[in-house]
Amino acid sequence: MKRTGYGRRRVLVTGGAGFLGSHLIDRLLERGDEVLCVDNLFTGDKSNIDHLVGNPRFEFMRHDVCFPLFVEVDAIFNLACPASPIHYQHDPVQTTKTSVHGAINMLGLAKRLGVPIFQASTSEVYGDPAVHPQVESYWGNVNPIGIRSCYDEGKRCAETLFFDYHRQHGLDVKVARIFNTYGPRMHIADGRVVSNLIVQALKGEDLTIYGDGSQTRSFCYCDDLIEAFLLFMDSGPGTHGPINIGNPIEFTIRQLAETIIAKVGGTTKLVQLPLPQDDPLQRKPDISMARQKLGWEPKIELDQGLDRTIAYFKQKIAE
């Protein structure tokens, strides 16, 4: 990436007040970059970046990426989009607009400035996969008209735009397919399985699982994920992806719930509800490409990551 005076970069992070965006900004500032955080606060939370107020290398701008943005930066991380089913299904049309119009606007900005741009894509592009574990060459099994389609197909279209800008305009794009991630600063009511189960356990409620809990997920702690983001963006103009970023160790939802109950304690029990429409039965990344291209693999085990996440939610609930 090109650098501004004194070797410092000015980096744009869209969705920067969100769970992952705020952790990314912390890392960028730690290594000396200037950061412009852009967020419309639909699902982002200013409390995630309150600790940065007063930092001379940090700037916040309230803006919706569905509208053009004219700023001067040296690199762009595009993380703007609701990422949990509760949030992205609340306004599905706006979710698709954020993925598609947001990609067009950020790609246009990157093209004008001639800077690299990173896209936070998702394992949801694989849908309910018929290939396991999921490799980047797999095209997916996605319902184009289901209740999750606003997110799944929006992200798939965004990937199309990124690679068309690369082929047509020579843009240096980086597309990461993010698998289930967890950690501090997750929204307390985002409906994701880790935050749901931890909050229910801490409140002494029964833990809700869908189906018999035999469906699988692979959980990557946020610090590991952000490290992959930075390695990918710094990998040079020859590496574009898409690259799976996630933890390849697979757990059933029932295993996760039982682990959380054991950590939190109490007398809570598991309650089974029907499976939601198009909910994937298996989700596990093949990270061979991340290992080969980025020299990356996750280091933080679920046991350690859950301890940190439980401590965060315990504090949030007490506030």
PDB file of C-alpha atoms in Angstrom:
ATOM      1  CA  MET A   1       0.000   0.000   0.000  1.00  0.00           C
ATOM      2  CA  LYS A   2       1.232   3.481  -0.698  1.00  0.00           C
ATOM      3  CA  ARG A   3       2.041   5.525   2.385  1.00  0.00           C
ATOM      4  CA  THR A   4       1.627   9.171   3.266  1.00  0.00           C
ATOM      5  CA  GLY A   5       4.269  11.392   4.848  1.00  0.00           C
ATOM      6  CA  TYR A   6       6.556   9.868   7.518  1.00  0.00           C
ATOM      7  CA  GLY A   7       5.574   6.384   6.333  1.00  0.00           C
ATOM      8  CA  ARG A   8       2.063   6.602   7.786  1.00  0.00           C
ATOM      9  CA  ARG A   9      -1.028   5.343   5.962  1.00  0.00           C
ATOM     10  CA  ARG A  10      -4.492   6.836   6.112  1.00  0.00           C
ATOM     11  CA  VAL A  11      -6.899   3.890   6.124  1.00  0.00           C
ATOM     12  CA  LEU A  12     -10.664   3.952   5.586  1.00  0.00           C
ATOM     13  CA  VAL A  13     -12.671   1.349   7.512  1.00  0.00           C
ATOM     14  CA  THR A  14     -16.371   1.197   6.615  1.00  0.00           C
ATOM     15  CA  GLY A  15     -18.519  -0.431   9.285  1.00  0.00           C
ATOM     16  CA  GLY A  16     -15.799   0.661  11.695  1.00  0.00           C
ATOM     17  CA  ALA A  17     -18.086   0.997  14.729  1.00  0.00           C
ATOM     18  CA  GLY A  18     -19.129  -2.635  14.442  1.00  0.00           C
ATOM     19  CA  PHE A  19     -17.800  -5.742  16.160  1.00  0.00           C
ATOM     20  CA  LEU A  20     -14.995  -6.573  13.732  1.00  0.00           C
ATOM     21  CA  GLY A  21     -14.480  -3.054  12.402  1.00  0.00           C
ATOM     22  CA  SER A  22     -13.650  -1.661  15.840  1.00  0.00           C
ATOM     23  CA  HIS A  23     -11.110  -4.425  16.521  1.00  0.00           C
ATOM     24  CA  LEU A  24      -9.519  -3.793  13.123  1.00  0.00           C
ATOM     25  CA  ILE A  25      -9.245  -0.059  13.870  1.00  0.00           C
ATOM     26  CA  ASP A  26      -7.528  -0.796  17.190  1.00  0.00           C
ATOM     27  CA  ARG A  27      -4.883  -2.848  15.383  1.00  0.00           C
ATOM     28  CA  LEU A  28      -4.366  -0.252  12.644  1.00  0.00           C
ATOM     29  CA  LEU A  29      -3.863   2.505  15.207  1.00  0.00           C
ATOM     30  CA  GLU A  30      -1.529   0.316  17.257  1.00  0.00           C
ATOM     31  CA  ARG A  31       0.766  -0.042  14.285  1.00  0.00           C
ATOM     32  CA  GLY A  32       0.812   3.674  13.561  1.00  0.00           C
ATOM     33  CA  ASP A  33      -1.776   4.199  10.825  1.00  0.00           C
ATOM     34  CA  GLU A  34      -4.312   7.004  10.655  1.00  0.00           C
ATOM     35  CA  VAL A  35      -7.892   5.713  10.499  1.00  0.00           C
ATOM     36  CA  LEU A  36     -11.079   7.181   9.084  1.00  0.00           C
ATOM     37  CA  CYS A  37     -13.995   5.207  10.557  1.00  0.00           C
ATOM     38  CA  VAL A  38     -17.212   5.393   8.524  1.00  0.00           C
ATOM     39  CA  ASP A  39     -20.444   3.939   9.911  1.00  0.00           C
ATOM     40  CA  ASN A  40     -24.142   4.828   9.735  1.00  0.00           C
ATOM     41  CA  LEU A  41     -24.658   3.156  13.160  1.00  0.00           C
ATOM     42  CA  PHE A  42     -27.496   0.923  11.922  1.00  0.00           C
ATOM     43  CA  THR A  43     -25.869  -2.025  13.695  1.00  0.00           C
ATOM     44  CA  GLY A  44     -22.588  -0.385  14.700  1.00  0.00           C
ATOM     45  CA  ASP A  45     -22.265   1.013  18.214  1.00  0.00           C
ATOM     46  CA  LYS A  46     -20.307   4.110  19.146  1.00  0.00           C
ATOM     47  CA  SER A  47     -19.445   2.505  22.481  1.00  0.00           C
ATOM     48  CA  ASN A  48     -17.114   0.213  20.478  1.00  0.00           C
ATOM     49  CA  ILE A  49     -14.989   3.228  19.516  1.00  0.00           C
ATOM     50  CA  ASP A  50     -15.530   5.529  22.516  1.00  0.00           C
ATOM     51  CA  HIS A  51     -12.057   4.685  23.795  1.00  0.00           C
ATOM     52  CA  LEU A  52     -10.589   6.216  20.611  1.00  0.00           C
ATOM     53  CA  VAL A  53     -12.116   9.662  21.078  1.00  0.00           C
ATOM     54  CA  GLY A  54      -9.272  12.147  21.397  1.00  0.00           C
ATOM     55  CA  ASN A  55      -6.784   9.994  19.496  1.00  0.00           C
ATOM     56  CA  PRO A  56      -5.265  12.408  16.928  1.00  0.00           C
ATOM     57  CA  ARG A  57      -4.932   9.609  14.360  1.00  0.00           C
ATOM     58  CA  PHE A  58      -8.602   8.576  14.561  1.00  0.00           C
ATOM     59  CA  GLU A  59     -11.577  10.227  12.864  1.00  0.00           C
ATOM     60  CA  PHE A  60     -15.241   9.156  12.851  1.00  0.00           C
ATOM     61  CA  MET A  61     -17.701  10.021  10.074  1.00  0.00           C
ATOM     62  CA  ARG A  62     -21.381   9.057  10.185  1.00  0.00           C
ATOM     63  CA  HIS A  63     -22.186   8.049   6.618  1.00  0.00           C
ATOM     64  CA  ASP A  64     -24.127   5.370   4.719  1.00  0.00           C
ATOM     65  CA  VAL A  65     -21.984   3.609   2.101  1.00  0.00           C
ATOM     66  CA  CYS A  66     -25.052   3.352  -0.153  1.00  0.00           C
ATOM     67  CA  PHE A  67     -24.161   6.940  -1.040  1.00  0.00           C
ATOM     68  CA  PRO A  68     -20.860   8.022  -2.635  1.00  0.00           C
ATOM     69  CA  LEU A  69     -18.012   9.097  -0.389  1.00  0.00           C
ATOM     70  CA  PHE A  70     -15.267  11.491  -1.431  1.00  0.00           C
ATOM     71  CA  VAL A  71     -12.217  11.255   0.831  1.00  0.00           C
ATOM     72  CA  GLU A  72      -8.458  10.828   0.411  1.00  0.00           C
ATOM     73  CA  VAL A  73      -7.064   7.564   1.794  1.00  0.00           C
ATOM     74  CA  ASP A  74      -4.326   5.037   1.048  1.00  0.00           C
ATOM     75  CA  ALA A  75      -6.296   1.829   1.607  1.00  0.00           C
ATOM     76  CA  ILE A  76      -9.918   0.750   2.136  1.00  0.00           C
ATOM     77  CA  PHE A  77     -11.389  -2.005   4.310  1.00  0.00           C
ATOM     78  CA  ASN A  78     -15.063  -2.462   3.369  1.00  0.00           C
ATOM     79  CA  LEU A  79     -16.806  -4.077   6.346  1.00  0.00           C
ATOM     80  CA  ALA A  80     -20.125  -2.208   6.123  1.00  0.00           C
ATOM     81  CA  CYS A  81     -23.151  -4.520   6.249  1.00  0.00           C
ATOM     82  CA  PRO A  82     -25.412  -6.038   8.914  1.00  0.00           C
ATOM     83  CA  ALA A  83     -24.009  -9.525   9.511  1.00  0.00           C
ATOM     84  CA  SER A  84     -26.429 -11.320  11.840  1.00  0.00           C
ATOM     85  CA  PRO A  85     -29.741 -12.811  10.625  1.00  0.00           C
ATOM     86  CA  ILE A  86     -31.833 -10.707  13.031  1.00  0.00           C
ATOM     87  CA  HIS A  87     -30.276  -7.500  11.740  1.00  0.00           C
ATOM     88  CA  TYR A  88     -29.987  -8.242   8.034  1.00  0.00           C
ATOM     89  CA  GLN A  89     -33.544  -9.635   7.862  1.00  0.00           C
ATOM     90  CA  HIS A  90     -34.947  -6.552   9.630  1.00  0.00           C
ATOM     91  CA  ASP A  91     -34.611  -4.533   6.401  1.00  0.00           C
ATOM     92  CA  PRO A  92     -33.647  -7.004   3.667  1.00  0.00           C
ATOM     93  CA  VAL A  93     -33.833  -4.489   0.809  1.00  0.00           C
ATOM     94  CA  GLN A  94     -31.446  -2.165   2.626  1.00  0.00           C
ATOM     95  CA  THR A  95     -29.153  -5.125   3.369  1.00  0.00           C
ATOM     96  CA  THR A  96     -28.836  -5.898  -0.341  1.00  0.00           C
ATOM     97  CA  LYS A  97     -28.316  -2.213  -1.125  1.00  0.00           C
ATOM     98  CA  THR A  98     -25.547  -1.996   1.464  1.00  0.00           C
ATOM     99  CA  SER A  99     -23.720  -4.955  -0.063  1.00  0.00           C
ATOM    100  CA  VAL A 100     -24.187  -3.955  -3.698  1.00  0.00           C
ATOM    101  CA  HIS A 101     -24.376  -0.141  -3.737  1.00  0.00           C
ATOM    102  CA  GLY A 102     -21.791  -0.031  -0.971  1.00  0.00           C
ATOM    103  CA  ALA A 103     -19.409  -2.163  -3.009  1.00  0.00           C
ATOM    104  CA  ILE A 104     -19.929  -0.008  -6.093  1.00  0.00           C
ATOM    105  CA  ASN A 105     -19.258   3.200  -4.158  1.00  0.00           C
ATOM    106  CA  MET A 106     -16.185   1.905  -2.354  1.00  0.00           C
ATOM    107  CA  LEU A 107     -14.771   0.313  -5.509  1.00  0.00           C
ATOM    108  CA  GLY A 108     -15.307   3.595  -7.341  1.00  0.00           C
ATOM    109  CA  LEU A 109     -13.405   5.408  -4.605  1.00  0.00           C
ATOM    110  CA  ALA A 110     -10.565   2.863  -4.717  1.00  0.00           C
ATOM    111  CA  LYS A 111     -10.392   3.174  -8.506  1.00  0.00           C
ATOM    112  CA  ARG A 112     -10.217   6.974  -8.357  1.00  0.00           C
ATOM    113  CA  LEU A 113      -7.483   6.895  -5.725  1.00  0.00           C
ATOM    114  CA  GLY A 114      -5.616   3.887  -7.116  1.00  0.00           C
ATOM    115  CA  VAL A 115      -5.512   2.147  -3.721  1.00  0.00           C
ATOM    116  CA  PRO A 116      -6.052  -1.466  -2.565  1.00  0.00           C
ATOM    117  CA  ILE A 117      -9.477  -2.414  -1.247  1.00  0.00           C
ATOM    118  CA  PHE A 118     -10.453  -5.265   1.068  1.00  0.00           C
ATOM    119  CA  GLN A 119     -13.920  -6.831   1.016  1.00  0.00           C
ATOM    120  CA  ALA A 120     -15.324  -8.564   4.082  1.00  0.00           C
ATOM    121  CA  SER A 121     -17.251 -11.327   2.345  1.00  0.00           C
ATOM    122  CA  THR A 122     -18.755 -14.295   4.126  1.00  0.00           C
ATOM    123  CA  SER A 123     -19.020 -18.066   4.295  1.00  0.00           C
ATOM    124  CA  GLU A 124     -22.711 -17.457   3.573  1.00  0.00           C
ATOM    125  CA  VAL A 125     -21.768 -17.298  -0.129  1.00  0.00           C
ATOM    126  CA  TYR A 126     -21.582 -21.121   0.118  1.00  0.00           C
ATOM    127  CA  GLY A 127     -25.199 -21.333   1.348  1.00  0.00           C
ATOM    128  CA  ASP A 128     -26.123 -24.746   2.759  1.00  0.00           C
ATOM    129  CA  PRO A 129     -23.032 -26.430   1.315  1.00  0.00           C
ATOM    130  CA  ALA A 130     -22.991 -29.762  -0.484  1.00  0.00           C
ATOM    131  CA  VAL A 131     -19.164 -29.782  -0.203  1.00  0.00           C
ATOM    132  CA  HIS A 132     -17.511 -30.171   3.202  1.00  0.00           C
ATOM    133  CA  PRO A 133     -15.237 -28.592   4.287  1.00  0.00           C
ATOM    134  CA  GLN A 134     -15.789 -25.566   2.034  1.00  0.00           C
ATOM    135  CA  VAL A 135     -13.021 -24.684  -0.414  1.00  0.00           C
ATOM    136  CA  GLU A 136     -12.804 -21.398  -2.307  1.00  0.00           C
ATOM    137  CA  SER A 137     -13.387 -23.121  -5.657  1.00  0.00           C
ATOM    138  CA  TYR A 138     -16.824 -24.352  -4.513  1.00  0.00           C
ATOM    139  CA  TRP A 139     -19.609 -22.232  -6.053  1.00  0.00           C
ATOM    140  CA  GLY A 140     -22.101 -22.819  -3.287  1.00  0.00           C
ATOM    141  CA  ASN A 141     -25.683 -23.970  -2.772  1.00  0.00           C
ATOM    142  CA  VAL A 142     -27.672 -20.786  -2.162  1.00  0.00           C
ATOM    143  CA  ASN A 143     -31.431 -20.198  -2.185  1.00  0.00           C
ATOM    144  CA  PRO A 144     -31.782 -16.970  -4.236  1.00  0.00           C
ATOM    145  CA  ILE A 145     -35.269 -16.127  -2.910  1.00  0.00           C
ATOM    146  CA  GLY A 146     -35.144 -17.179   0.751  1.00  0.00           C
ATOM    147  CA  ILE A 147     -35.172 -15.036   3.877  1.00  0.00           C
ATOM    148  CA  ARG A 148     -31.354 -15.138   4.081  1.00  0.00           C
ATOM    149  CA  SER A 149     -30.887 -14.277   0.398  1.00  0.00           C
ATOM    150  CA  CYS A 150     -30.605 -10.522   0.972  1.00  0.00           C
ATOM    151  CA  TYR A 151     -27.308 -11.194   2.740  1.00  0.00           C
ATOM    152  CA  ASP A 152     -26.085 -14.299   0.885  1.00  0.00           C
ATOM    153  CA  GLU A 153     -26.773 -13.008  -2.614  1.00  0.00           C
ATOM    154  CA  GLY A 154     -25.805  -9.434  -1.724  1.00  0.00           C
ATOM    155  CA  LYS A 155     -22.365 -10.639  -0.686  1.00  0.00           C
ATOM    156  CA  ARG A 156     -22.083 -12.872  -3.762  1.00  0.00           C
ATOM    157  CA  CYS A 157     -22.893  -9.912  -6.010  1.00  0.00           C
ATOM    158  CA  ALA A 158     -20.331  -7.799  -4.142  1.00  0.00           C
ATOM    159  CA  GLU A 159     -17.687 -10.442  -4.884  1.00  0.00           C
ATOM    160  CA  THR A 160     -18.669 -10.307  -8.562  1.00  0.00           C
ATOM    161  CA  LEU A 161     -18.198  -6.532  -8.571  1.00  0.00           C
ATOM    162  CA  PHE A 162     -14.819  -6.764  -6.859  1.00  0.00           C
ATOM    163  CA  PHE A 163     -13.429  -9.215  -9.381  1.00  0.00           C
ATOM    164  CA  ASP A 164     -14.932  -7.342 -12.333  1.00  0.00           C
ATOM    165  CA  TYR A 165     -13.248  -4.134 -11.114  1.00  0.00           C
ATOM    166  CA  HIS A 166     -10.016  -6.114 -10.849  1.00  0.00           C
ATOM    167  CA  ARG A 167     -10.303  -7.545 -14.360  1.00  0.00           C
ATOM    168  CA  GLN A 168     -11.681  -4.420 -16.022  1.00  0.00           C
ATOM    169  CA  HIS A 169      -9.749  -1.708 -14.185  1.00  0.00           C
ATOM    170  CA  GLY A 170      -6.737  -3.529 -12.731  1.00  0.00           C
ATOM    171  CA  LEU A 171      -7.834  -2.703  -9.190  1.00  0.00           C
ATOM    172  CA  ASP A 172      -5.954  -4.419  -6.350  1.00  0.00           C
ATOM    173  CA  VAL A 173      -8.794  -6.214  -4.550  1.00  0.00           C
ATOM    174  CA  LYS A 174      -8.680  -8.513  -1.526  1.00  0.00           C
ATOM    175  CA  VAL A 175     -11.758 -10.689  -0.904  1.00  0.00           C
ATOM    176  CA  ALA A 176     -11.933 -12.596   2.389  1.00  0.00           C
ATOM    177  CA  ARG A 177     -14.699 -15.096   3.120  1.00  0.00           C
ATOM    178  CA  ILE A 178     -15.264 -14.849   6.861  1.00  0.00           C
ATOM    179  CA  PHE A 179     -16.506 -17.879   8.784  1.00  0.00           C
ATOM    180  CA  ASN A 180     -18.224 -17.727  12.194  1.00  0.00           C
ATOM    181  CA  THR A 181     -16.349 -15.252  14.384  1.00  0.00           C
ATOM    182  CA  TYR A 182     -16.892 -14.316  18.011  1.00  0.00           C
ATOM    183  CA  GLY A 183     -15.405 -12.219  20.789  1.00  0.00           C
ATOM    184  CA  PRO A 184     -15.840  -9.026  22.821  1.00  0.00           C
ATOM    185  CA  ARG A 185     -17.987  -6.253  21.278  1.00  0.00           C
ATOM    186  CA  MET A 186     -20.451  -8.619  19.654  1.00  0.00           C
ATOM    187  CA  HIS A 187     -23.902  -7.044  19.843  1.00  0.00           C
ATOM    188  CA  ILE A 188     -25.713  -8.380  22.889  1.00  0.00           C
ATOM    189  CA  ALA A 189     -28.913  -8.986  20.866  1.00  0.00           C
ATOM    190  CA  ASP A 190     -27.523  -9.874  17.442  1.00  0.00           C
ATOM    191  CA  GLY A 191     -29.020 -13.364  17.402  1.00  0.00           C
ATOM    192  CA  ARG A 192     -25.727 -15.119  16.671  1.00  0.00           C
ATOM    193  CA  VAL A 193     -25.244 -18.440  18.363  1.00  0.00           C
ATOM    194  CA  VAL A 194     -22.254 -17.592  20.599  1.00  0.00           C
ATOM    195  CA  SER A 195     -23.670 -14.331  21.940  1.00  0.00           C
ATOM    196  CA  ASN A 196     -27.179 -15.827  22.280  1.00  0.00           C
ATOM    197  CA  LEU A 197     -26.032 -18.780  24.352  1.00  0.00           C
ATOM    198  CA  ILE A 198     -23.644 -16.783  26.546  1.00  0.00           C
ATOM    199  CA  VAL A 199     -26.231 -14.105  27.342  1.00  0.00           C
ATOM    200  CA  GLN A 200     -28.924 -16.699  28.091  1.00  0.00           C
ATOM    201  CA  ALA A 201     -26.549 -18.579  30.398  1.00  0.00           C
ATOM    202  CA  LEU A 202     -25.433 -15.434  32.227  1.00  0.00           C
ATOM    203  CA  LYS A 203     -29.069 -14.429  32.779  1.00  0.00           C
ATOM    204  CA  GLY A 204     -29.935 -17.874  34.118  1.00  0.00           C
ATOM    205  CA  GLU A 205     -32.268 -18.609  31.212  1.00  0.00           C
ATOM    206  CA  ASP A 206     -32.638 -21.882  29.329  1.00  0.00           C
ATOM    207  CA  LEU A 207     -30.306 -22.098  26.336  1.00  0.00           C
ATOM    208  CA  THR A 208     -32.017 -22.188  22.942  1.00  0.00           C
ATOM    209  CA  ILE A 209     -30.712 -24.493  20.246  1.00  0.00           C
ATOM    210  CA  TYR A 210     -32.334 -25.153  16.881  1.00  0.00           C
ATOM    211  CA  GLY A 211     -33.127 -28.670  15.797  1.00  0.00           C
ATOM    212  CA  ASP A 212     -31.248 -31.260  17.858  1.00  0.00           C
ATOM    213  CA  GLY A 213     -28.085 -29.149  17.909  1.00  0.00           C
ATOM    214  CA  SER A 214     -26.184 -31.535  15.637  1.00  0.00           C
ATOM    215  CA  GLN A 215     -25.509 -28.849  13.027  1.00  0.00           C
ATOM    216  CA  THR A 216     -21.867 -27.787  13.044  1.00  0.00           C
ATOM    217  CA  ARG A 217     -19.981 -24.502  13.026  1.00  0.00           C
ATOM    218  CA  SER A 218     -16.320 -23.523  13.263  1.00  0.00           C
ATOM    219  CA  PHE A 219     -15.635 -20.595  15.575  1.00  0.00           C
ATOM    220  CA  CYS A 220     -12.753 -18.165  15.040  1.00  0.00           C
ATOM    221  CA  TYR A 221     -11.788 -15.667  17.748  1.00  0.00           C
ATOM    222  CA  CYS A 222     -11.796 -12.052  16.556  1.00  0.00           C
ATOM    223  CA  ASP A 223      -8.086 -11.365  17.236  1.00  0.00           C
ATOM    224  CA  ASP A 224      -7.071 -14.229  14.945  1.00  0.00           C
ATOM    225  CA  LEU A 225      -9.405 -12.986  12.228  1.00  0.00           C
ATOM    226  CA  ILE A 226      -8.075  -9.413  12.331  1.00  0.00           C
ATOM    227  CA  GLU A 227      -4.513 -10.706  12.044  1.00  0.00           C
ATOM    228  CA  ALA A 228      -5.553 -12.444   8.809  1.00  0.00           C
ATOM    229  CA  PHE A 229      -7.132  -9.221   7.512  1.00  0.00           C
ATOM    230  CA  LEU A 230      -3.875  -7.328   7.976  1.00  0.00           C
ATOM    231  CA  LEU A 231      -1.727 -10.066   6.451  1.00  0.00           C
ATOM    232  CA  PHE A 232      -4.075 -10.239   3.450  1.00  0.00           C
ATOM    233  CA  MET A 233      -4.086  -6.477   2.857  1.00  0.00           C
ATOM    234  CA  ASP A 234      -0.291  -6.383   3.100  1.00  0.00           C
ATOM    235  CA  SER A 235       0.178  -9.413   0.821  1.00  0.00           C
ATOM    236  CA  GLY A 236       0.900  -7.353  -2.292  1.00  0.00           C
ATOM    237  CA  PRO A 237      -0.919  -6.857  -5.598  1.00  0.00           C
ATOM    238  CA  GLY A 238      -0.672 -10.505  -6.675  1.00  0.00           C
ATOM    239  CA  THR A 239      -2.996 -11.933  -4.024  1.00  0.00           C
ATOM    240  CA  HIS A 240      -6.700 -11.251  -4.496  1.00  0.00           C
ATOM    241  CA  GLY A 241      -8.539 -14.291  -3.156  1.00  0.00           C
ATOM    242  CA  PRO A 242     -11.194 -15.151  -2.403  1.00  0.00           C
ATOM    243  CA  ILE A 243      -9.562 -16.626   0.706  1.00  0.00           C
ATOM    244  CA  ASN A 244     -11.408 -18.448   3.492  1.00  0.00           C
ATOM    245  CA  ILE A 245     -10.657 -16.968   6.916  1.00  0.00           C
ATOM    246  CA  GLY A 246     -11.874 -18.993   9.868  1.00  0.00           C
ATOM    247  CA  ASN A 247     -11.089 -21.770  12.298  1.00  0.00           C
ATOM    248  CA  PRO A 248     -11.180 -25.278  10.778  1.00  0.00           C
ATOM    249  CA  ILE A 249     -11.967 -26.991  14.100  1.00  0.00           C
ATOM    250  CA  GLU A 250     -15.609 -28.067  13.959  1.00  0.00           C
ATOM    251  CA  PHE A 251     -18.092 -28.192  16.849  1.00  0.00           C
ATOM    252  CA  THR A 252     -21.758 -29.079  17.038  1.00  0.00           C
ATOM    253  CA  ILE A 253     -24.052 -26.384  18.414  1.00  0.00           C
ATOM    254  CA  ARG A 254     -24.941 -28.748  21.243  1.00  0.00           C
ATOM    255  CA  GLN A 255     -21.243 -29.065  22.162  1.00  0.00           C
ATOM    256  CA  LEU A 256     -20.937 -25.280  22.190  1.00  0.00           C
ATOM    257  CA  ALA A 257     -24.004 -24.885  24.413  1.00  0.00           C
ATOM    258  CA  GLU A 258     -22.824 -27.540  26.869  1.00  0.00           C
ATOM    259  CA  THR A 259     -19.368 -25.916  27.059  1.00  0.00           C
ATOM    260  CA  ILE A 260     -20.922 -22.534  27.846  1.00  0.00           C
ATOM    261  CA  ILE A 261     -23.179 -24.030  30.540  1.00  0.00           C
ATOM    262  CA  ALA A 262     -20.129 -25.659  32.145  1.00  0.00           C
ATOM    263  CA  LYS A 263     -18.219 -22.348  32.134  1.00  0.00           C
ATOM    264  CA  VAL A 264     -21.041 -20.140  33.409  1.00  0.00           C
ATOM    265  CA  GLY A 265     -22.562 -22.614  35.866  1.00  0.00           C
ATOM    266  CA  GLY A 266     -26.118 -22.536  37.177  1.00  0.00           C
ATOM    267  CA  THR A 267     -29.075 -24.793  36.520  1.00  0.00           C
ATOM    268  CA  THR A 268     -29.932 -23.818  32.939  1.00  0.00           C
ATOM    269  CA  LYS A 269     -30.907 -26.509  30.466  1.00  0.00           C
ATOM    270  CA  LEU A 270     -31.168 -26.833  26.685  1.00  0.00           C
ATOM    271  CA  VAL A 271     -34.426 -26.101  24.856  1.00  0.00           C
ATOM    272  CA  GLN A 272     -34.881 -27.227  21.247  1.00  0.00           C
ATOM    273  CA  LEU A 273     -36.695 -25.087  18.645  1.00  0.00           C
ATOM    274  CA  PRO A 274     -37.362 -25.792  14.936  1.00  0.00           C
ATOM    275  CA  LEU A 275     -34.521 -25.113  12.504  1.00  0.00           C
ATOM    276  CA  PRO A 276     -34.791 -21.721  10.718  1.00  0.00           C
ATOM    277  CA  GLN A 277     -35.258 -21.668   6.935  1.00  0.00           C
ATOM    278  CA  ASP A 278     -32.037 -22.271   4.947  1.00  0.00           C
ATOM    279  CA  ASP A 279     -29.939 -22.601   8.100  1.00  0.00           C
ATOM    280  CA  PRO A 280     -26.765 -24.460   7.004  1.00  0.00           C
ATOM    281  CA  LEU A 281     -26.303 -27.883   8.574  1.00  0.00           C
ATOM    282  CA  GLN A 282     -22.518 -27.799   8.232  1.00  0.00           C
ATOM    283  CA  ARG A 283     -20.012 -24.979   8.128  1.00  0.00           C
ATOM    284  CA  LYS A 284     -16.246 -25.519   8.188  1.00  0.00           C
ATOM    285  CA  PRO A 285     -13.566 -23.706   6.191  1.00  0.00           C
ATOM    286  CA  ASP A 286     -10.723 -25.279   4.300  1.00  0.00           C
ATOM    287  CA  ILE A 287      -7.945 -22.769   5.119  1.00  0.00           C
ATOM    288  CA  SER A 288      -5.200 -24.305   2.968  1.00  0.00           C
ATOM    289  CA  MET A 289      -5.066 -21.141   0.848  1.00  0.00           C
ATOM    290  CA  ALA A 290      -4.765 -18.866   3.909  1.00  0.00           C
ATOM    291  CA  ARG A 291      -1.893 -21.006   5.172  1.00  0.00           C
ATOM    292  CA  GLN A 292      -0.164 -20.979   1.779  1.00  0.00           C
ATOM    293  CA  LYS A 293      -0.758 -17.368   0.679  1.00  0.00           C
ATOM    294  CA  LEU A 294      -0.747 -15.556   4.037  1.00  0.00           C
ATOM    295  CA  GLY A 295       1.161 -17.885   6.346  1.00  0.00           C
ATOM    296  CA  TRP A 296      -1.855 -17.669   8.662  1.00  0.00           C
ATOM    297  CA  GLU A 297      -3.831 -20.000  10.845  1.00  0.00           C
ATOM    298  CA  PRO A 298      -5.814 -19.334  14.026  1.00  0.00           C
ATOM    299  CA  LYS A 299      -4.011 -19.646  17.365  1.00  0.00           C
ATOM    300  CA  ILE A 300      -6.683 -18.979  20.006  1.00  0.00           C
ATOM    301  CA  GLU A 301      -8.631 -22.084  21.014  1.00  0.00           C
ATOM    302  CA  LEU A 302     -12.370 -21.993  21.663  1.00  0.00           C
ATOM    303  CA  ASP A 303     -11.911 -22.558  25.395  1.00  0.00           C
ATOM    304  CA  GLN A 304      -9.719 -19.452  25.774  1.00  0.00           C
ATOM    305  CA  GLY A 305     -11.816 -17.319  23.439  1.00  0.00           C
ATOM    306  CA  LEU A 306     -15.053 -18.210  25.225  1.00  0.00           C
ATOM    307  CA  ASP A 307     -13.555 -17.180  28.580  1.00  0.00           C
ATOM    308  CA  ARG A 308     -12.748 -13.709  27.197  1.00  0.00           C
ATOM    309  CA  THR A 309     -16.160 -13.383  25.540  1.00  0.00           C
ATOM    310  CA  ILE A 310     -18.074 -14.483  28.646  1.00  0.00           C
ATOM    311  CA  ALA A 311     -16.150 -11.934  30.725  1.00  0.00           C
ATOM    312  CA  TYR A 312     -17.118  -9.183  28.239  1.00  0.00           C
ATOM    313  CA  PHE A 313     -20.838 -10.039  28.285  1.00  0.00           C
ATOM    314  CA  LYS A 314     -20.839 -10.389  32.067  1.00  0.00           C
ATOM    315  CA  GLN A 315     -19.610  -6.800  32.269  1.00  0.00           C
ATOM    316  CA  LYS A 316     -22.132  -5.565  29.646  1.00  0.00           C
ATOM    317  CA  ILE A 317     -25.060  -7.176  31.457  1.00  0.00           C
ATOM    318  CA  ALA A 318     -23.949  -5.615  34.747  1.00  0.00           C
ATOM    319  CA  GLU A 319     -23.844  -2.086  33.280  1.00  0.00           C
TER     320      GLU A 319
END
